[in-house]
mmCIF file of C-alpha atoms in Angstrom:
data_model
loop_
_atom_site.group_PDB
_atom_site.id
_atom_site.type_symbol
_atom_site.label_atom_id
_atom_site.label_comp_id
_atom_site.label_asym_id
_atom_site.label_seq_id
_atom_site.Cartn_x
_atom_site.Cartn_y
_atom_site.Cartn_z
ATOM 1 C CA UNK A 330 135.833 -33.163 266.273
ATOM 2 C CA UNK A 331 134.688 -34.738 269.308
ATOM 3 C CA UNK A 332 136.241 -33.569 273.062
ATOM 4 C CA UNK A 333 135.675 -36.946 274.544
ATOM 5 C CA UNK A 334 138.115 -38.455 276.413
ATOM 6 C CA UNK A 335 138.783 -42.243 276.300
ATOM 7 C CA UNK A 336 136.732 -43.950 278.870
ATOM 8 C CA UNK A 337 139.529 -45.452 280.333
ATOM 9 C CA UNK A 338 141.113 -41.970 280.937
ATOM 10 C CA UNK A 339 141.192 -41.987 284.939
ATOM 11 C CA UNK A 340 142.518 -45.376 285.806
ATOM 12 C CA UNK A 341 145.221 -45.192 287.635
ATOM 13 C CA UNK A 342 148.222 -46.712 286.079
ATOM 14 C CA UNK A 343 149.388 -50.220 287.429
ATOM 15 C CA UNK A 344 151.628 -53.104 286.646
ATOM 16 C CA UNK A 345 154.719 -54.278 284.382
ATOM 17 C CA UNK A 346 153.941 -55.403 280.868
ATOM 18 C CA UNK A 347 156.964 -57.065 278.796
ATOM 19 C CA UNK A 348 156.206 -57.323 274.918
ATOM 20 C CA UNK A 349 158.687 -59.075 272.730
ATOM 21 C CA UNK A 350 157.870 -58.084 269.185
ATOM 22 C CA UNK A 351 158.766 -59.150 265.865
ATOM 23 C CA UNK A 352 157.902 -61.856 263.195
ATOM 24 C CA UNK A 353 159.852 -64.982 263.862
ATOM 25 C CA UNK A 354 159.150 -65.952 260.512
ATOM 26 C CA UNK A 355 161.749 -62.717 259.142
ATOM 27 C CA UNK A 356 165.021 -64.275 260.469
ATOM 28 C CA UNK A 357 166.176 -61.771 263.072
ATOM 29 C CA UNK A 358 163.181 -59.560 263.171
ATOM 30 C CA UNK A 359 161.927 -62.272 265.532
ATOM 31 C CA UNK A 360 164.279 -61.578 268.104
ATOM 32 C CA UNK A 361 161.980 -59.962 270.555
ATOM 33 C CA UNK A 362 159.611 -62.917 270.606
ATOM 34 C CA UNK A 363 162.468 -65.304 271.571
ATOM 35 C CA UNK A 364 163.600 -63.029 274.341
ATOM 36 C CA UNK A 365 160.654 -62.546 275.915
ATOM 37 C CA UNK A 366 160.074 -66.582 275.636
ATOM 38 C CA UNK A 367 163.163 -66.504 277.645
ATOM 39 C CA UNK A 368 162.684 -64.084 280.157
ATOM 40 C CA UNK A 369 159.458 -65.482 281.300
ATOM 41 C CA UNK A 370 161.172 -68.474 281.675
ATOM 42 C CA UNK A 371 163.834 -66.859 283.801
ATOM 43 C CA UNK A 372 161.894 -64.568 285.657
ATOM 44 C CA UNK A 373 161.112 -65.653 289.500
ATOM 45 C CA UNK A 374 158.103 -67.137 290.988
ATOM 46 C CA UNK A 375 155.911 -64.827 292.133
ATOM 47 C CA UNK A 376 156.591 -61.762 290.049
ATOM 48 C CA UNK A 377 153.877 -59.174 288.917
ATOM 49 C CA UNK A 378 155.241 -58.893 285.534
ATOM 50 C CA UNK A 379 152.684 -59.906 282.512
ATOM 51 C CA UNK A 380 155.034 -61.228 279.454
ATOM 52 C CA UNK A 381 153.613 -60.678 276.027
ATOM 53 C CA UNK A 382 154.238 -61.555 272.336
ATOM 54 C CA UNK A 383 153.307 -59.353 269.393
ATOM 55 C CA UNK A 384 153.294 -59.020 266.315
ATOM 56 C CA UNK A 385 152.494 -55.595 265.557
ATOM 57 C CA UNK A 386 153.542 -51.692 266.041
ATOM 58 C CA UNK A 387 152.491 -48.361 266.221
ATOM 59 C CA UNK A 388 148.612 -48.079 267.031
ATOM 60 C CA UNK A 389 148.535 -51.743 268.268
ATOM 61 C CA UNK A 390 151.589 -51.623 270.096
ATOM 62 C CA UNK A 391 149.935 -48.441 272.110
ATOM 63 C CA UNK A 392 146.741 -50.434 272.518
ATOM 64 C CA UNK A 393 148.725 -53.399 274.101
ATOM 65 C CA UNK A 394 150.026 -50.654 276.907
ATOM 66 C CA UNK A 395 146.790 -49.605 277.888
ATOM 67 C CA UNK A 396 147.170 -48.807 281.813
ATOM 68 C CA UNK A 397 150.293 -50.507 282.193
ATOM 69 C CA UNK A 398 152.724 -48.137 284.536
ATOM 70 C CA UNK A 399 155.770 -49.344 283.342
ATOM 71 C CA UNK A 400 156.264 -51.092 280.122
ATOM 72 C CA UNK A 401 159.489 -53.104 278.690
ATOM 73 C CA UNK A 402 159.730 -53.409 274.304
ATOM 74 C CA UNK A 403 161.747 -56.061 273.491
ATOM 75 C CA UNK A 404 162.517 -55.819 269.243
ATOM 76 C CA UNK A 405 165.124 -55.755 266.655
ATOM 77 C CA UNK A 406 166.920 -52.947 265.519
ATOM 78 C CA UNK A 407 168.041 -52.012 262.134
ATOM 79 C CA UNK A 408 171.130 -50.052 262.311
ATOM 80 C CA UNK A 409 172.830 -50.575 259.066
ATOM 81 C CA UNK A 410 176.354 -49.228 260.769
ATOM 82 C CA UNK A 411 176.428 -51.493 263.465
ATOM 83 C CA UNK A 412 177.241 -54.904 263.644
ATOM 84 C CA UNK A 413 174.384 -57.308 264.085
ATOM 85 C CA UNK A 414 174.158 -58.803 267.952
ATOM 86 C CA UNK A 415 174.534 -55.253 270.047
ATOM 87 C CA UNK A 416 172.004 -55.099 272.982
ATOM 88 C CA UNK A 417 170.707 -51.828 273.088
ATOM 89 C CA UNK A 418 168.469 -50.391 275.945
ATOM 90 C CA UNK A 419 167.152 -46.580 275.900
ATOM 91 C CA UNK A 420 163.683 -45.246 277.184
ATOM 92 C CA UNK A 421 160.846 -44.002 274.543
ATOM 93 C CA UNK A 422 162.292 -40.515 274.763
ATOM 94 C CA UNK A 423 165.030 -41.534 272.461
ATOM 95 C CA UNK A 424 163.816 -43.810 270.078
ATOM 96 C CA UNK A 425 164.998 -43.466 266.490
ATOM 97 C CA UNK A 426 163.322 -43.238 263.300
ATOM 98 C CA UNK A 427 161.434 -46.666 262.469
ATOM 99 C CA UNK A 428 161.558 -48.484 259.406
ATOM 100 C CA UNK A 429 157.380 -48.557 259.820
ATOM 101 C CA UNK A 430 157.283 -44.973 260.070
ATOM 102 C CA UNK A 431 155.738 -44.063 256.934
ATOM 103 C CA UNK A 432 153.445 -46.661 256.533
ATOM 104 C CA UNK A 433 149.955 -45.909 254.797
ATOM 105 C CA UNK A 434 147.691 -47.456 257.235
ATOM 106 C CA UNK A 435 149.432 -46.971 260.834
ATOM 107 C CA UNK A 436 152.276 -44.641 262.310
ATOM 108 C CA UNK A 437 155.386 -45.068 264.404
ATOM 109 C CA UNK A 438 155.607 -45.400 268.219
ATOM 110 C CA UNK A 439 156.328 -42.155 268.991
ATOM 111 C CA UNK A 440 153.140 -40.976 266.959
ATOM 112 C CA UNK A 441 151.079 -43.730 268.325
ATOM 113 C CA UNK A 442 151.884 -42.507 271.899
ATOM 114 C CA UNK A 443 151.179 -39.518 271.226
ATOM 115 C CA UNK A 444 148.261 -39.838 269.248
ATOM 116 C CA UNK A 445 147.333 -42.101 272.541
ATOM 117 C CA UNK A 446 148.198 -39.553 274.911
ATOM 118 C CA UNK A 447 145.588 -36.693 272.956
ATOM 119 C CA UNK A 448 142.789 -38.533 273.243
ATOM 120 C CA UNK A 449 143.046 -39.115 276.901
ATOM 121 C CA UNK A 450 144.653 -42.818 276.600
ATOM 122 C CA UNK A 451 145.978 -43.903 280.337
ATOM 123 C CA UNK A 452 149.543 -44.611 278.864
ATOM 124 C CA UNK A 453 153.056 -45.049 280.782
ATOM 125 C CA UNK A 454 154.871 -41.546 280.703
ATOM 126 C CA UNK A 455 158.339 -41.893 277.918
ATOM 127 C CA UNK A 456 160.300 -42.509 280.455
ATOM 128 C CA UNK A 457 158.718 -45.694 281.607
ATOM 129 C CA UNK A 458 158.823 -47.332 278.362
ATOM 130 C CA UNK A 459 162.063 -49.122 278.304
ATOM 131 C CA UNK A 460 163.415 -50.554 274.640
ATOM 132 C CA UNK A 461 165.684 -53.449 274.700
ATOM 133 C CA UNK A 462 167.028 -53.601 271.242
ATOM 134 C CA UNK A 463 168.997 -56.003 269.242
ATOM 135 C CA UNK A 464 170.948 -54.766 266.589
ATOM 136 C CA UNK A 465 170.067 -56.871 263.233
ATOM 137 C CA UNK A 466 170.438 -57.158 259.280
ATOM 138 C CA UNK A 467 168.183 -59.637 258.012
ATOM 139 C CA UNK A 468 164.701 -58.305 259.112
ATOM 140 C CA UNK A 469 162.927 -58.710 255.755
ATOM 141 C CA UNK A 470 164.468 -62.346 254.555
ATOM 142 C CA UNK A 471 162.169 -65.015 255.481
ATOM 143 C CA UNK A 472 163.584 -67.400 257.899
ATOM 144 C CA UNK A 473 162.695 -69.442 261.045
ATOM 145 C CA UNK A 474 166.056 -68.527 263.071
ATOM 146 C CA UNK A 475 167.781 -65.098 263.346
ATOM 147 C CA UNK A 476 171.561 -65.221 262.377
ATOM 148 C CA UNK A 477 173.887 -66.688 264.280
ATOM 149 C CA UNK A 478 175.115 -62.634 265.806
ATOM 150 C CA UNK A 479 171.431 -62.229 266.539
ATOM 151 C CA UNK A 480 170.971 -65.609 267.907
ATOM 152 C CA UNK A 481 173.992 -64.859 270.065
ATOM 153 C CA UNK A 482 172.530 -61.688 271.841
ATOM 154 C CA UNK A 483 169.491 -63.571 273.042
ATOM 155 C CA UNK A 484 170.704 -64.776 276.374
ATOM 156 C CA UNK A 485 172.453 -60.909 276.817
ATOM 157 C CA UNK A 486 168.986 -59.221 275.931
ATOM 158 C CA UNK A 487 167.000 -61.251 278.046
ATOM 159 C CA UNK A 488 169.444 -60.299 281.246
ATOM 160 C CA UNK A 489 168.900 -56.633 280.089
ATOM 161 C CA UNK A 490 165.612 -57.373 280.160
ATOM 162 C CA UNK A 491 165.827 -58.998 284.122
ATOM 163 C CA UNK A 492 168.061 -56.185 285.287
ATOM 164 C CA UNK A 493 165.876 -53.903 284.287
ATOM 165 C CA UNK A 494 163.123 -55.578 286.575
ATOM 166 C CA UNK A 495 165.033 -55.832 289.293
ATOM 167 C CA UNK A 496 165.854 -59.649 289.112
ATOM 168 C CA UNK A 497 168.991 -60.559 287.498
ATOM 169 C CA UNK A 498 169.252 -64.285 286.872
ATOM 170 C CA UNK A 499 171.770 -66.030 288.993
ATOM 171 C CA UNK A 500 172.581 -67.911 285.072
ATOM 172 C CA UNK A 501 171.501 -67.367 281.923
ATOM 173 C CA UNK A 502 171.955 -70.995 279.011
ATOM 174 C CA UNK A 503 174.625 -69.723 277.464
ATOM 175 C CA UNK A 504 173.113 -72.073 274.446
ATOM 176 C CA UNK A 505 169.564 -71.666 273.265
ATOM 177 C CA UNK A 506 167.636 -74.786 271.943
ATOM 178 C CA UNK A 507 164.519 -75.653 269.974
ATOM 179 C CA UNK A 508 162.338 -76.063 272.539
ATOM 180 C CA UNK A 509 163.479 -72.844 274.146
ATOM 181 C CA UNK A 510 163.009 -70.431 271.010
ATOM 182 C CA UNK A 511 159.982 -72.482 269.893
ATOM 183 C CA UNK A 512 158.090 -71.833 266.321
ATOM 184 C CA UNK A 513 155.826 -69.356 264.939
ATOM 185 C CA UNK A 514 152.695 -71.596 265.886
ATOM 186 C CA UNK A 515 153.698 -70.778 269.818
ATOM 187 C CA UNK A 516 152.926 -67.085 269.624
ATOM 188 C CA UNK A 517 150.400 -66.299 272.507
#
């Protein structure tokens, strides 16, 4: 077993990376992707903050926070006892089981990080990962638009999202439009 560490290992941390995941093409498991499309749209002039889309987890998820020193996940939720539409927020020291835990060819978050960490990875510390969660049901029905509950938590997730930055929006659309959600085709 090798002892190296990664070569990236004593960069300094630095910056604010958003990443809204999901598929927007599995109803409300694209939920992530529209809020970040929002916040970057609401976020101020002249902020340091880097907004991503992905569509990935685990080992690519900790790849995409490579030196960041403060990181904000955007994603759905699956909470079969709660309603669809809840804004959750909680840091990487809580985060729940996933339903991509046990896949065969990658791991969860929390064994991506840490897998990460081992080997020497400059990540942000658990408590600078900050998960903005959106309760939802229909995460494995293809569909180009969450639900209308999921839909409806868009505008409250991406305030979450500014608090959380430091820059709460003076007004959020309190209706969201086609050209603001955009399509699968518009993921960066």
């Amino acid at each position: 077993m090798s002892t190296d560490r990664h070569p990236d290992a004593a960069t300094p941390l630095a910056g604010v990376r958003v990443i809204g995941l999901g598929n927007p093409i599995l109803t409300d498991d694209g939920v992530g992707i529209y809020v970040a499309r929002l916040v970057r749209r609401l976020l101020p002039a002249g902020m340091n903050v880097e907004v991503v889309e992905l569509a990935t987890g685990g080992l690519g998820l900790m790849e995409a926070m490579i030196g960041c020193e403060r990181v904000i996940l955007i994603d759905a939720i699956w909470l079969p006892e709660e309603a669809p539409g809840r804004v959750l927020h909680f840091t990487a020291e809580a985060l729940p089981v996933t339903l991509n835990s046990a896949a065969a060819h990658d791991i969860d978050l929390p064994g991506a990080l840490a897998a990460g960490r081992r080997l020497g990875v400059p990540l942000p510390t658990d408590d600078a990962i900050l998960i903005v969660a959106v309760t939802a049901r229909e995460v494995l029905t293809f569909g180009e638009r969450p639900t209308p509950p999921v839909l409806a938590a868009i505008p409250q997730a991406a305030v979450t999202v500014l608090e959380a930055l430091g820059c709460p929006p003076d007004a959020v659309p309190p209706v969201l439009n086609e050209s603001m959600l955009g399509g699968y085709d518009d993921i960066a």
